[in-house]
Amino acid sequence: MTSEWKTLEDVEENIFECKACPLSETVINKVVHKGSDSPKVLFIGEAPGKNEDETGVPFCGRAGKILDELIDYAELKESDWAVINTIKCRPPKNRNPNKTELEACKPFLKRQIELLDPKLIILLGNTAEKAFLNGQKMEWGAVEEFEGRNVLKIFHPAALIYTRSRTEDQHRFLDENRYLFS
Ligand code: URA
């Protein structure tokens, strides 16, 4: 019963102990959370990559630099934001998380969201959408209410590494929805 996890520390402890899917056999470090414990904005990424697996810190590599730029662009203070991932263990060769892995990690994702209780959830790409919206699809840059929360879907930062021209669209997605987080 995930409601027995009263605090973020309880969730973290259970993530560290989890062996619900085979990724727990290959993981170096589980990757849980970065940022505020009571954020206005919660970003949901995809899965830990190599750097994250080595350090246990979400978004600490190249995609993380782009996420930092976005946070600066949004003018979010340190206490305003947090980032978590749909799954907490790195999939081999950075492949997309599969259905079994997403389902196995879902109780952690759900309870993290409840306890962090953000005003706005920003889904970073399609995997976050898949994990959080149970198959419902959203347009890029669209906002919808889901389970009582405002949700905005934007590009995953890694999608901007080789296609920097998407940055303009990404900024527009934030500009059009500033009223939700400022
Ligand atoms: N990409 C993600 O989706 N999450 C991370 O933590 C790092 C890269």
Short mmCIF file of N, CA and C and ligand atoms in Angstrom, two decimals:
data_model
loop_
_atom_site.label_atom_id
_atom_site.label_comp_id
_atom_site.label_asym_id
_atom_site.label_seq_id
_atom_site.Cartn_x
_atom_site.Cartn_y
_atom_site.Cartn_z
N MET A 1 0.84 -1.21 0.00
CA MET A 1 0.00 0.00 0.00
C MET A 1 0.87 1.25 0.00
N THR A 2 0.84 1.97 -1.10
CA THR A 2 1.75 3.12 -1.20
C THR A 2 1.37 4.23 -0.23
N SER A 3 0.08 4.22 0.24
CA SER A 3 -0.31 5.28 1.19
C SER A 3 0.41 5.09 2.53
N GLU A 4 1.02 3.92 2.73
CA GLU A 4 1.84 3.72 3.94
C GLU A 4 3.14 4.51 3.84
N TRP A 5 3.48 4.93 2.63
CA TRP A 5 4.68 5.77 2.47
C TRP A 5 4.27 7.20 2.79
N LYS A 6 4.59 7.63 3.99
CA LYS A 6 4.08 8.92 4.47
C LYS A 6 4.94 10.09 3.99
N THR A 7 6.21 9.83 3.75
CA THR A 7 7.14 10.91 3.41
C THR A 7 7.92 10.55 2.15
N LEU A 8 8.59 11.56 1.60
CA LEU A 8 9.45 11.31 0.44
C LEU A 8 10.58 10.35 0.81
N GLU A 9 11.01 10.41 2.06
CA GLU A 9 12.07 9.49 2.52
C GLU A 9 11.57 8.04 2.51
N ASP A 10 10.28 7.84 2.88
CA ASP A 10 9.70 6.48 2.83
C ASP A 10 9.70 5.97 1.39
N VAL A 11 9.34 6.87 0.46
CA VAL A 11 9.29 6.46 -0.96
C VAL A 11 10.71 6.10 -1.41
N GLU A 12 11.66 6.95 -1.05
CA GLU A 12 13.05 6.71 -1.46
C GLU A 12 13.56 5.36 -0.93
N GLU A 13 13.27 5.10 0.32
CA GLU A 13 13.70 3.84 0.94
C GLU A 13 13.14 2.63 0.17
N ASN A 14 11.86 2.74 -0.20
CA ASN A 14 11.23 1.64 -0.94
C ASN A 14 11.76 1.52 -2.36
N ILE A 15 12.13 2.65 -2.95
CA ILE A 15 12.77 2.60 -4.28
C ILE A 15 14.11 1.86 -4.15
N PHE A 16 14.88 2.22 -3.13
CA PHE A 16 16.20 1.58 -2.96
C PHE A 16 16.08 0.08 -2.75
N GLU A 17 14.99 -0.34 -2.10
CA GLU A 17 14.82 -1.78 -1.81
C GLU A 17 14.15 -2.54 -2.95
N CYS A 18 13.60 -1.82 -3.93
CA CYS A 18 12.75 -2.45 -4.95
C CYS A 18 13.51 -3.44 -5.85
N LYS A 19 12.87 -4.59 -6.07
CA LYS A 19 13.40 -5.58 -7.02
C LYS A 19 12.27 -6.04 -7.94
N ALA A 20 11.33 -5.14 -8.20
CA ALA A 20 10.10 -5.51 -8.92
C ALA A 20 10.32 -5.79 -10.40
N CYS A 21 11.43 -5.34 -10.97
CA CYS A 21 11.69 -5.66 -12.39
C CYS A 21 13.18 -5.93 -12.58
N PRO A 22 13.56 -6.52 -13.70
CA PRO A 22 14.95 -6.94 -13.89
C PRO A 22 15.97 -5.79 -13.92
N LEU A 23 15.50 -4.54 -14.08
CA LEU A 23 16.46 -3.43 -14.09
C LEU A 23 17.20 -3.31 -12.75
N SER A 24 16.58 -3.83 -11.70
CA SER A 24 17.22 -3.76 -10.38
C SER A 24 18.49 -4.63 -10.33
N GLU A 25 18.62 -5.53 -11.30
CA GLU A 25 19.81 -6.40 -11.31
C GLU A 25 21.01 -5.74 -11.98
N THR A 26 20.74 -4.74 -12.82
CA THR A 26 21.86 -4.12 -13.56
C THR A 26 22.15 -2.68 -13.10
N VAL A 27 21.26 -2.12 -12.28
CA VAL A 27 21.41 -0.72 -11.88
C VAL A 27 22.66 -0.51 -11.00
N ILE A 28 23.31 0.64 -11.19
CA ILE A 28 24.40 1.01 -10.26
C ILE A 28 23.80 1.85 -9.13
N ASN A 29 23.16 2.96 -9.52
CA ASN A 29 22.48 3.81 -8.54
C ASN A 29 21.04 4.06 -8.98
N LYS A 30 20.12 3.89 -8.08
CA LYS A 30 18.74 4.29 -8.37
C LYS A 30 18.69 5.82 -8.33
N VAL A 31 17.83 6.37 -9.17
CA VAL A 31 17.78 7.83 -9.35
C VAL A 31 16.39 8.29 -8.92
N VAL A 32 16.32 9.13 -7.89
CA VAL A 32 15.03 9.37 -7.25
C VAL A 32 14.44 10.76 -7.52
N HIS A 33 15.21 11.82 -7.26
CA HIS A 33 14.59 13.14 -7.20
C HIS A 33 15.68 14.20 -7.12
N LYS A 34 15.45 15.33 -7.79
CA LYS A 34 16.34 16.49 -7.63
C LYS A 34 15.47 17.73 -7.48
N GLY A 35 15.84 18.63 -6.60
CA GLY A 35 15.12 19.90 -6.46
C GLY A 35 14.31 19.98 -5.17
N SER A 36 13.35 20.87 -5.18
CA SER A 36 12.56 21.18 -3.99
C SER A 36 11.69 20.00 -3.53
N ASP A 37 11.38 19.97 -2.24
CA ASP A 37 10.44 18.98 -1.70
C ASP A 37 9.00 19.49 -1.76
N SER A 38 8.84 20.76 -2.09
CA SER A 38 7.47 21.29 -2.26
C SER A 38 7.46 22.26 -3.44
N PRO A 39 7.67 21.69 -4.65
CA PRO A 39 7.83 22.52 -5.84
C PRO A 39 6.51 23.06 -6.38
N LYS A 40 6.61 24.22 -7.01
CA LYS A 40 5.48 24.75 -7.76
C LYS A 40 5.34 23.94 -9.05
N VAL A 41 6.49 23.65 -9.65
CA VAL A 41 6.53 22.94 -10.93
C VAL A 41 7.30 21.63 -10.77
N LEU A 42 6.66 20.54 -11.20
CA LEU A 42 7.34 19.24 -11.18
C LEU A 42 7.56 18.77 -12.61
N PHE A 43 8.83 18.62 -13.00
CA PHE A 43 9.16 18.07 -14.32
C PHE A 43 9.24 16.55 -14.18
N ILE A 44 8.64 15.85 -15.17
CA ILE A 44 8.79 14.39 -15.20
C ILE A 44 9.56 14.01 -16.46
N GLY A 45 10.74 13.44 -16.26
CA GLY A 45 11.59 13.02 -17.37
C GLY A 45 11.27 11.58 -17.77
N GLU A 46 12.26 10.94 -18.40
CA GLU A 46 12.03 9.59 -18.90
C GLU A 46 12.67 8.57 -17.94
N ALA A 47 13.95 8.35 -18.14
CA ALA A 47 14.65 7.34 -17.33
C ALA A 47 16.10 7.80 -17.13
N PRO A 48 16.74 7.31 -16.09
CA PRO A 48 18.15 7.66 -15.90
C PRO A 48 19.00 7.18 -17.08
N GLY A 49 20.00 7.97 -17.44
CA GLY A 49 20.98 7.57 -18.44
C GLY A 49 22.28 7.16 -17.74
N LYS A 50 23.38 7.11 -18.51
CA LYS A 50 24.65 6.63 -17.96
C LYS A 50 25.15 7.50 -16.81
N ASN A 51 25.14 8.83 -17.03
CA ASN A 51 25.65 9.74 -15.97
C ASN A 51 24.82 9.63 -14.70
N GLU A 52 23.50 9.53 -14.90
CA GLU A 52 22.60 9.45 -13.75
C GLU A 52 22.81 8.14 -13.00
N ASP A 53 22.99 7.05 -13.75
CA ASP A 53 23.23 5.74 -13.15
C ASP A 53 24.52 5.77 -12.32
N GLU A 54 25.51 6.48 -12.83
CA GLU A 54 26.79 6.53 -12.12
C GLU A 54 26.75 7.40 -10.86
N THR A 55 25.87 8.42 -10.89
CA THR A 55 25.87 9.39 -9.77
C THR A 55 24.64 9.28 -8.86
N GLY A 56 23.55 8.76 -9.39
CA GLY A 56 22.29 8.75 -8.62
C GLY A 56 21.55 10.08 -8.68
N VAL A 57 22.03 11.00 -9.53
CA VAL A 57 21.41 12.34 -9.62
C VAL A 57 20.66 12.48 -10.95
N PRO A 58 19.38 12.86 -10.93
CA PRO A 58 18.64 13.00 -12.19
C PRO A 58 19.18 14.16 -13.04
N PHE A 59 19.13 13.99 -14.32
CA PHE A 59 19.46 15.06 -15.27
C PHE A 59 20.80 15.75 -14.93
N CYS A 60 21.85 14.95 -14.80
CA CYS A 60 23.15 15.55 -14.48
C CYS A 60 24.08 15.55 -15.71
N GLY A 61 23.59 15.08 -16.87
CA GLY A 61 24.42 15.07 -18.08
C GLY A 61 24.01 16.16 -19.06
N ARG A 62 24.15 15.86 -20.35
CA ARG A 62 23.88 16.87 -21.40
C ARG A 62 22.42 17.32 -21.40
N ALA A 63 21.50 16.37 -21.27
CA ALA A 63 20.08 16.74 -21.24
C ALA A 63 19.80 17.62 -20.02
N GLY A 64 20.53 17.36 -18.95
CA GLY A 64 20.36 18.14 -17.73
C GLY A 64 20.74 19.60 -17.93
N LYS A 65 21.80 19.84 -18.74
CA LYS A 65 22.22 21.23 -19.04
C LYS A 65 21.08 21.96 -19.74
N ILE A 66 20.42 21.25 -20.65
CA ILE A 66 19.32 21.87 -21.41
C ILE A 66 18.12 22.09 -20.49
N LEU A 67 17.90 21.17 -19.58
CA LEU A 67 16.81 21.37 -18.60
C LEU A 67 17.13 22.59 -17.73
N ASP A 68 18.39 22.73 -17.32
CA ASP A 68 18.78 23.91 -16.52
C ASP A 68 18.50 25.20 -17.28
N GLU A 69 18.82 25.20 -18.58
CA GLU A 69 18.56 26.41 -19.39
C GLU A 69 17.07 26.74 -19.42
N LEU A 70 16.28 25.67 -19.52
CA LEU A 70 14.82 25.86 -19.57
C LEU A 70 14.29 26.42 -18.24
N ILE A 71 14.84 25.91 -17.16
CA ILE A 71 14.44 26.38 -15.82
C ILE A 71 14.80 27.87 -15.68
N ASP A 72 15.98 28.23 -16.20
CA ASP A 72 16.38 29.66 -16.19
C ASP A 72 15.41 30.47 -17.04
N TYR A 73 15.09 29.94 -18.22
CA TYR A 73 14.18 30.67 -19.12
C TYR A 73 12.81 30.87 -18.43
N ALA A 74 12.38 29.86 -17.71
CA ALA A 74 11.08 29.95 -17.02
C ALA A 74 11.15 30.85 -15.78
N GLU A 75 12.38 31.26 -15.42
CA GLU A 75 12.62 32.12 -14.24
C GLU A 75 12.12 31.45 -12.96
N LEU A 76 12.38 30.15 -12.87
CA LEU A 76 12.00 29.42 -11.66
C LEU A 76 13.15 29.50 -10.65
N LYS A 77 12.82 29.82 -9.43
CA LYS A 77 13.82 29.84 -8.36
C LYS A 77 14.10 28.40 -7.92
N GLU A 78 15.19 28.20 -7.19
CA GLU A 78 15.57 26.86 -6.76
C GLU A 78 14.44 26.16 -5.98
N SER A 79 13.73 26.95 -5.19
CA SER A 79 12.66 26.36 -4.37
C SER A 79 11.38 26.09 -5.17
N ASP A 80 11.37 26.51 -6.45
CA ASP A 80 10.14 26.42 -7.25
C ASP A 80 9.98 25.11 -8.02
N TRP A 81 11.05 24.34 -8.16
CA TRP A 81 10.94 23.22 -9.09
C TRP A 81 11.59 21.94 -8.54
N ALA A 82 11.16 20.81 -9.14
CA ALA A 82 11.80 19.52 -8.86
C ALA A 82 11.71 18.68 -10.13
N VAL A 83 12.55 17.67 -10.22
CA VAL A 83 12.48 16.76 -11.37
C VAL A 83 12.60 15.31 -10.90
N ILE A 84 11.74 14.47 -11.47
CA ILE A 84 11.79 13.03 -11.21
C ILE A 84 11.68 12.31 -12.56
N ASN A 85 11.83 11.01 -12.56
CA ASN A 85 11.70 10.23 -13.80
C ASN A 85 10.58 9.20 -13.71
N THR A 86 10.15 8.71 -14.86
CA THR A 86 9.08 7.70 -14.86
C THR A 86 9.56 6.40 -14.21
N ILE A 87 10.82 6.05 -14.47
CA ILE A 87 11.40 4.87 -13.80
C ILE A 87 12.72 5.29 -13.14
N LYS A 88 13.13 4.52 -12.17
CA LYS A 88 14.23 4.96 -11.30
C LYS A 88 15.55 4.25 -11.59
N CYS A 89 15.51 3.23 -12.48
CA CYS A 89 16.72 2.49 -12.84
C CYS A 89 17.01 2.67 -14.32
N ARG A 90 18.29 2.70 -14.67
CA ARG A 90 18.67 2.89 -16.08
C ARG A 90 18.36 1.65 -16.92
N PRO A 91 17.64 1.81 -18.03
CA PRO A 91 17.47 0.67 -18.93
C PRO A 91 18.77 0.46 -19.73
N PRO A 92 19.11 -0.79 -20.01
CA PRO A 92 20.35 -1.06 -20.74
C PRO A 92 20.42 -0.28 -22.04
N LYS A 93 21.58 0.25 -22.34
CA LYS A 93 21.85 1.01 -23.57
C LYS A 93 20.86 2.17 -23.76
N ASN A 94 20.32 2.68 -22.68
CA ASN A 94 19.39 3.82 -22.74
C ASN A 94 18.17 3.59 -23.63
N ARG A 95 17.76 2.34 -23.79
CA ARG A 95 16.53 2.12 -24.57
C ARG A 95 15.35 2.72 -23.79
N ASN A 96 14.21 2.89 -24.49
CA ASN A 96 13.02 3.41 -23.81
C ASN A 96 12.55 2.40 -22.76
N PRO A 97 12.01 2.90 -21.64
CA PRO A 97 11.45 1.97 -20.66
C PRO A 97 10.30 1.19 -21.28
N ASN A 98 10.20 -0.10 -20.96
CA ASN A 98 9.08 -0.88 -21.51
C ASN A 98 7.89 -0.85 -20.54
N LYS A 99 6.79 -1.48 -21.00
CA LYS A 99 5.54 -1.40 -20.25
C LYS A 99 5.69 -2.00 -18.83
N THR A 100 6.38 -3.14 -18.77
CA THR A 100 6.57 -3.81 -17.46
C THR A 100 7.31 -2.89 -16.50
N GLU A 101 8.36 -2.23 -17.01
CA GLU A 101 9.16 -1.35 -16.14
C GLU A 101 8.34 -0.14 -15.71
N LEU A 102 7.58 0.43 -16.66
CA LEU A 102 6.75 1.60 -16.31
C LEU A 102 5.72 1.22 -15.25
N GLU A 103 5.11 0.06 -15.42
CA GLU A 103 4.09 -0.39 -14.45
C GLU A 103 4.72 -0.67 -13.09
N ALA A 104 5.89 -1.30 -13.11
CA ALA A 104 6.55 -1.64 -11.84
C ALA A 104 6.91 -0.39 -11.05
N CYS A 105 7.26 0.68 -11.76
CA CYS A 105 7.69 1.92 -11.09
C CYS A 105 6.54 2.88 -10.82
N LYS A 106 5.38 2.60 -11.36
CA LYS A 106 4.27 3.56 -11.27
C LYS A 106 3.86 3.93 -9.84
N PRO A 107 3.82 2.96 -8.90
CA PRO A 107 3.46 3.36 -7.53
C PRO A 107 4.41 4.43 -6.98
N PHE A 108 5.69 4.36 -7.33
CA PHE A 108 6.65 5.36 -6.86
C PHE A 108 6.35 6.72 -7.49
N LEU A 109 6.10 6.69 -8.80
CA LEU A 109 5.81 7.94 -9.52
C LEU A 109 4.57 8.61 -8.91
N LYS A 110 3.53 7.82 -8.72
CA LYS A 110 2.25 8.36 -8.20
C LYS A 110 2.42 8.95 -6.81
N ARG A 111 3.11 8.22 -5.96
CA ARG A 111 3.26 8.69 -4.57
C ARG A 111 4.19 9.91 -4.51
N GLN A 112 5.21 9.94 -5.36
CA GLN A 112 6.08 11.12 -5.41
C GLN A 112 5.25 12.35 -5.78
N ILE A 113 4.37 12.18 -6.77
CA ILE A 113 3.54 13.31 -7.21
C ILE A 113 2.63 13.77 -6.07
N GLU A 114 1.99 12.79 -5.40
CA GLU A 114 1.10 13.17 -4.29
C GLU A 114 1.85 13.92 -3.20
N LEU A 115 3.02 13.44 -2.85
CA LEU A 115 3.75 14.06 -1.74
C LEU A 115 4.40 15.38 -2.14
N LEU A 116 4.85 15.47 -3.38
CA LEU A 116 5.46 16.74 -3.84
C LEU A 116 4.37 17.78 -4.10
N ASP A 117 3.21 17.31 -4.50
CA ASP A 117 2.00 18.12 -4.67
C ASP A 117 2.22 19.43 -5.45
N PRO A 118 2.72 19.34 -6.67
CA PRO A 118 3.01 20.56 -7.45
C PRO A 118 1.75 21.23 -7.99
N LYS A 119 1.90 22.51 -8.32
CA LYS A 119 0.80 23.27 -8.93
C LYS A 119 0.68 22.87 -10.41
N LEU A 120 1.83 22.57 -11.00
CA LEU A 120 1.89 22.22 -12.42
C LEU A 120 2.85 21.05 -12.63
N ILE A 121 2.41 20.09 -13.45
CA ILE A 121 3.31 19.00 -13.86
C ILE A 121 3.72 19.27 -15.29
N ILE A 122 5.02 19.25 -15.55
CA ILE A 122 5.49 19.39 -16.94
C ILE A 122 6.04 18.04 -17.39
N LEU A 123 5.34 17.44 -18.36
CA LEU A 123 5.77 16.16 -18.91
C LEU A 123 6.86 16.42 -19.94
N LEU A 124 8.03 15.82 -19.75
CA LEU A 124 9.13 16.00 -20.69
C LEU A 124 9.10 14.85 -21.70
N GLY A 125 8.27 14.98 -22.72
CA GLY A 125 8.27 14.00 -23.81
C GLY A 125 7.26 12.89 -23.66
N ASN A 126 7.32 11.98 -24.64
CA ASN A 126 6.28 10.96 -24.80
C ASN A 126 6.27 9.88 -23.71
N THR A 127 7.44 9.53 -23.19
CA THR A 127 7.44 8.48 -22.16
C THR A 127 6.76 8.97 -20.89
N ALA A 128 7.02 10.22 -20.53
CA ALA A 128 6.36 10.79 -19.34
C ALA A 128 4.86 10.83 -19.56
N GLU A 129 4.48 11.19 -20.78
CA GLU A 129 3.04 11.21 -21.11
C GLU A 129 2.43 9.81 -20.94
N LYS A 130 3.14 8.82 -21.48
CA LYS A 130 2.65 7.45 -21.43
C LYS A 130 2.52 6.97 -19.97
N ALA A 131 3.53 7.28 -19.18
CA ALA A 131 3.52 6.79 -17.79
C ALA A 131 2.45 7.49 -16.96
N PHE A 132 2.27 8.79 -17.19
CA PHE A 132 1.39 9.56 -16.30
C PHE A 132 -0.06 9.58 -16.77
N LEU A 133 -0.28 9.60 -18.09
CA LEU A 133 -1.65 9.81 -18.59
C LEU A 133 -2.38 8.51 -18.96
N ASN A 134 -1.79 7.37 -18.64
CA ASN A 134 -2.46 6.08 -18.93
C ASN A 134 -2.96 5.97 -20.36
N GLY A 135 -2.15 6.33 -21.33
CA GLY A 135 -2.54 6.12 -22.73
C GLY A 135 -3.22 7.32 -23.37
N GLN A 136 -3.62 8.30 -22.56
CA GLN A 136 -4.20 9.53 -23.15
C GLN A 136 -3.09 10.31 -23.84
N LYS A 137 -3.42 10.95 -24.99
CA LYS A 137 -2.39 11.68 -25.74
C LYS A 137 -2.64 13.18 -25.64
N MET A 138 -1.55 13.94 -25.60
CA MET A 138 -1.65 15.41 -25.58
C MET A 138 -0.83 15.99 -26.72
N GLU A 139 -1.23 17.17 -27.19
CA GLU A 139 -0.42 17.91 -28.17
C GLU A 139 0.80 18.48 -27.46
N TRP A 140 1.86 18.71 -28.25
CA TRP A 140 3.02 19.43 -27.69
C TRP A 140 2.58 20.84 -27.29
N GLY A 141 2.95 21.24 -26.11
CA GLY A 141 2.64 22.60 -25.66
C GLY A 141 1.24 22.77 -25.12
N ALA A 142 0.47 21.66 -25.09
CA ALA A 142 -0.92 21.76 -24.60
C ALA A 142 -0.97 21.61 -23.08
N VAL A 143 -2.01 22.19 -22.49
CA VAL A 143 -2.24 22.02 -21.06
C VAL A 143 -3.58 21.34 -20.88
N GLU A 144 -3.61 20.37 -19.99
CA GLU A 144 -4.88 19.72 -19.67
C GLU A 144 -4.93 19.45 -18.18
N GLU A 145 -6.15 19.20 -17.69
CA GLU A 145 -6.26 18.81 -16.30
C GLU A 145 -6.36 17.30 -16.25
N PHE A 146 -5.57 16.67 -15.42
CA PHE A 146 -5.61 15.21 -15.29
C PHE A 146 -5.50 14.87 -13.80
N GLU A 147 -6.44 14.08 -13.32
CA GLU A 147 -6.49 13.72 -11.89
C GLU A 147 -6.34 14.95 -11.01
N GLY A 148 -7.02 16.02 -11.42
CA GLY A 148 -7.05 17.24 -10.60
C GLY A 148 -5.80 18.10 -10.68
N ARG A 149 -4.89 17.77 -11.62
CA ARG A 149 -3.66 18.56 -11.71
C ARG A 149 -3.50 19.14 -13.11
N ASN A 150 -2.94 20.35 -13.17
CA ASN A 150 -2.61 20.93 -14.47
C ASN A 150 -1.37 20.26 -15.02
N VAL A 151 -1.45 19.87 -16.28
CA VAL A 151 -0.35 19.14 -16.91
C VAL A 151 0.00 19.81 -18.25
N LEU A 152 1.26 20.09 -18.45
CA LEU A 152 1.76 20.67 -19.71
C LEU A 152 2.74 19.68 -20.33
N LYS A 153 2.60 19.44 -21.63
CA LYS A 153 3.53 18.52 -22.29
C LYS A 153 4.50 19.29 -23.20
N ILE A 154 5.78 19.13 -22.95
CA ILE A 154 6.79 19.79 -23.80
C ILE A 154 7.82 18.74 -24.26
N PHE A 155 8.78 19.20 -25.08
CA PHE A 155 9.80 18.26 -25.60
C PHE A 155 10.72 17.79 -24.47
N HIS A 156 11.21 16.56 -24.62
CA HIS A 156 12.26 16.11 -23.71
C HIS A 156 13.53 16.91 -24.03
N PRO A 157 14.28 17.36 -23.02
CA PRO A 157 15.49 18.15 -23.28
C PRO A 157 16.46 17.47 -24.27
N ALA A 158 16.55 16.14 -24.23
CA ALA A 158 17.47 15.45 -25.15
C ALA A 158 17.05 15.66 -26.61
N ALA A 159 15.78 15.92 -26.85
CA ALA A 159 15.30 16.14 -28.22
C ALA A 159 15.80 17.47 -28.77
N LEU A 160 16.35 18.30 -27.89
CA LEU A 160 16.86 19.61 -28.32
C LEU A 160 18.38 19.60 -28.54
N ILE A 161 19.01 18.49 -28.18
CA ILE A 161 20.48 18.45 -28.29
C ILE A 161 20.90 18.59 -29.75
N TYR A 162 20.26 17.83 -30.62
CA TYR A 162 20.65 17.87 -32.03
C TYR A 162 19.72 18.75 -32.87
N THR A 163 18.61 19.15 -32.29
CA THR A 163 17.67 20.01 -33.03
C THR A 163 17.39 21.25 -32.20
N ARG A 164 18.40 22.12 -32.18
CA ARG A 164 18.27 23.31 -31.33
C ARG A 164 17.14 24.23 -31.82
N SER A 165 16.75 24.05 -33.10
CA SER A 165 15.67 24.90 -33.63
C SER A 165 14.35 24.67 -32.88
N ARG A 166 14.27 23.54 -32.18
CA ARG A 166 13.06 23.30 -31.39
C ARG A 166 12.99 24.18 -30.15
N THR A 167 14.12 24.82 -29.83
CA THR A 167 14.16 25.63 -28.60
C THR A 167 13.13 26.74 -28.64
N GLU A 168 12.96 27.35 -29.83
CA GLU A 168 11.97 28.43 -29.95
C GLU A 168 10.57 27.94 -29.58
N ASP A 169 10.22 26.76 -30.11
CA ASP A 169 8.90 26.19 -29.78
C ASP A 169 8.81 25.90 -28.28
N GLN A 170 9.90 25.32 -27.77
CA GLN A 170 9.93 24.98 -26.34
C GLN A 170 9.69 26.24 -25.50
N HIS A 171 10.34 27.35 -25.87
CA HIS A 171 10.16 28.60 -25.13
C HIS A 171 8.72 29.11 -25.26
N ARG A 172 8.16 28.94 -26.45
CA ARG A 172 6.78 29.37 -26.65
C ARG A 172 5.82 28.58 -25.75
N PHE A 173 6.09 27.26 -25.63
CA PHE A 173 5.23 26.43 -24.77
C PHE A 173 5.22 26.98 -23.34
N LEU A 174 6.38 27.46 -22.90
CA LEU A 174 6.45 28.02 -21.54
C LEU A 174 5.80 29.39 -21.48
N ASP A 175 6.13 30.23 -22.49
CA ASP A 175 5.59 31.60 -22.48
C ASP A 175 4.06 31.60 -22.46
N GLU A 176 3.48 30.71 -23.25
CA GLU A 176 2.01 30.68 -23.35
C GLU A 176 1.35 30.22 -22.04
N ASN A 177 2.15 29.60 -21.17
CA ASN A 177 1.55 29.03 -19.96
C ASN A 177 2.16 29.56 -18.67
N ARG A 178 2.83 30.72 -18.79
CA ARG A 178 3.49 31.29 -17.62
C ARG A 178 2.52 31.53 -16.45
N TYR A 179 1.29 31.83 -16.80
CA TYR A 179 0.30 32.12 -15.75
C TYR A 179 0.14 30.92 -14.79
N LEU A 180 0.53 29.74 -15.25
CA LEU A 180 0.37 28.54 -14.41
C LEU A 180 1.47 28.37 -13.39
N PHE A 181 2.60 29.07 -13.60
CA PHE A 181 3.71 28.84 -12.65
C PHE A 181 4.38 30.11 -12.14
N SER A 182 3.88 31.31 -12.55
CA SER A 182 4.56 32.50 -12.03
C SER A 182 3.68 33.25 -11.03
N1 URA B 1 17.00 11.87 -19.30
C1 URA B 1 15.96 11.64 -18.48
O1 URA B 1 14.82 11.50 -18.94
N2 URA B 1 16.17 11.58 -17.19
C2 URA B 1 17.36 11.77 -16.64
O2 URA B 1 17.47 11.74 -15.42
C3 URA B 1 18.44 12.03 -17.51
C4 URA B 1 18.23 12.07 -18.83
#
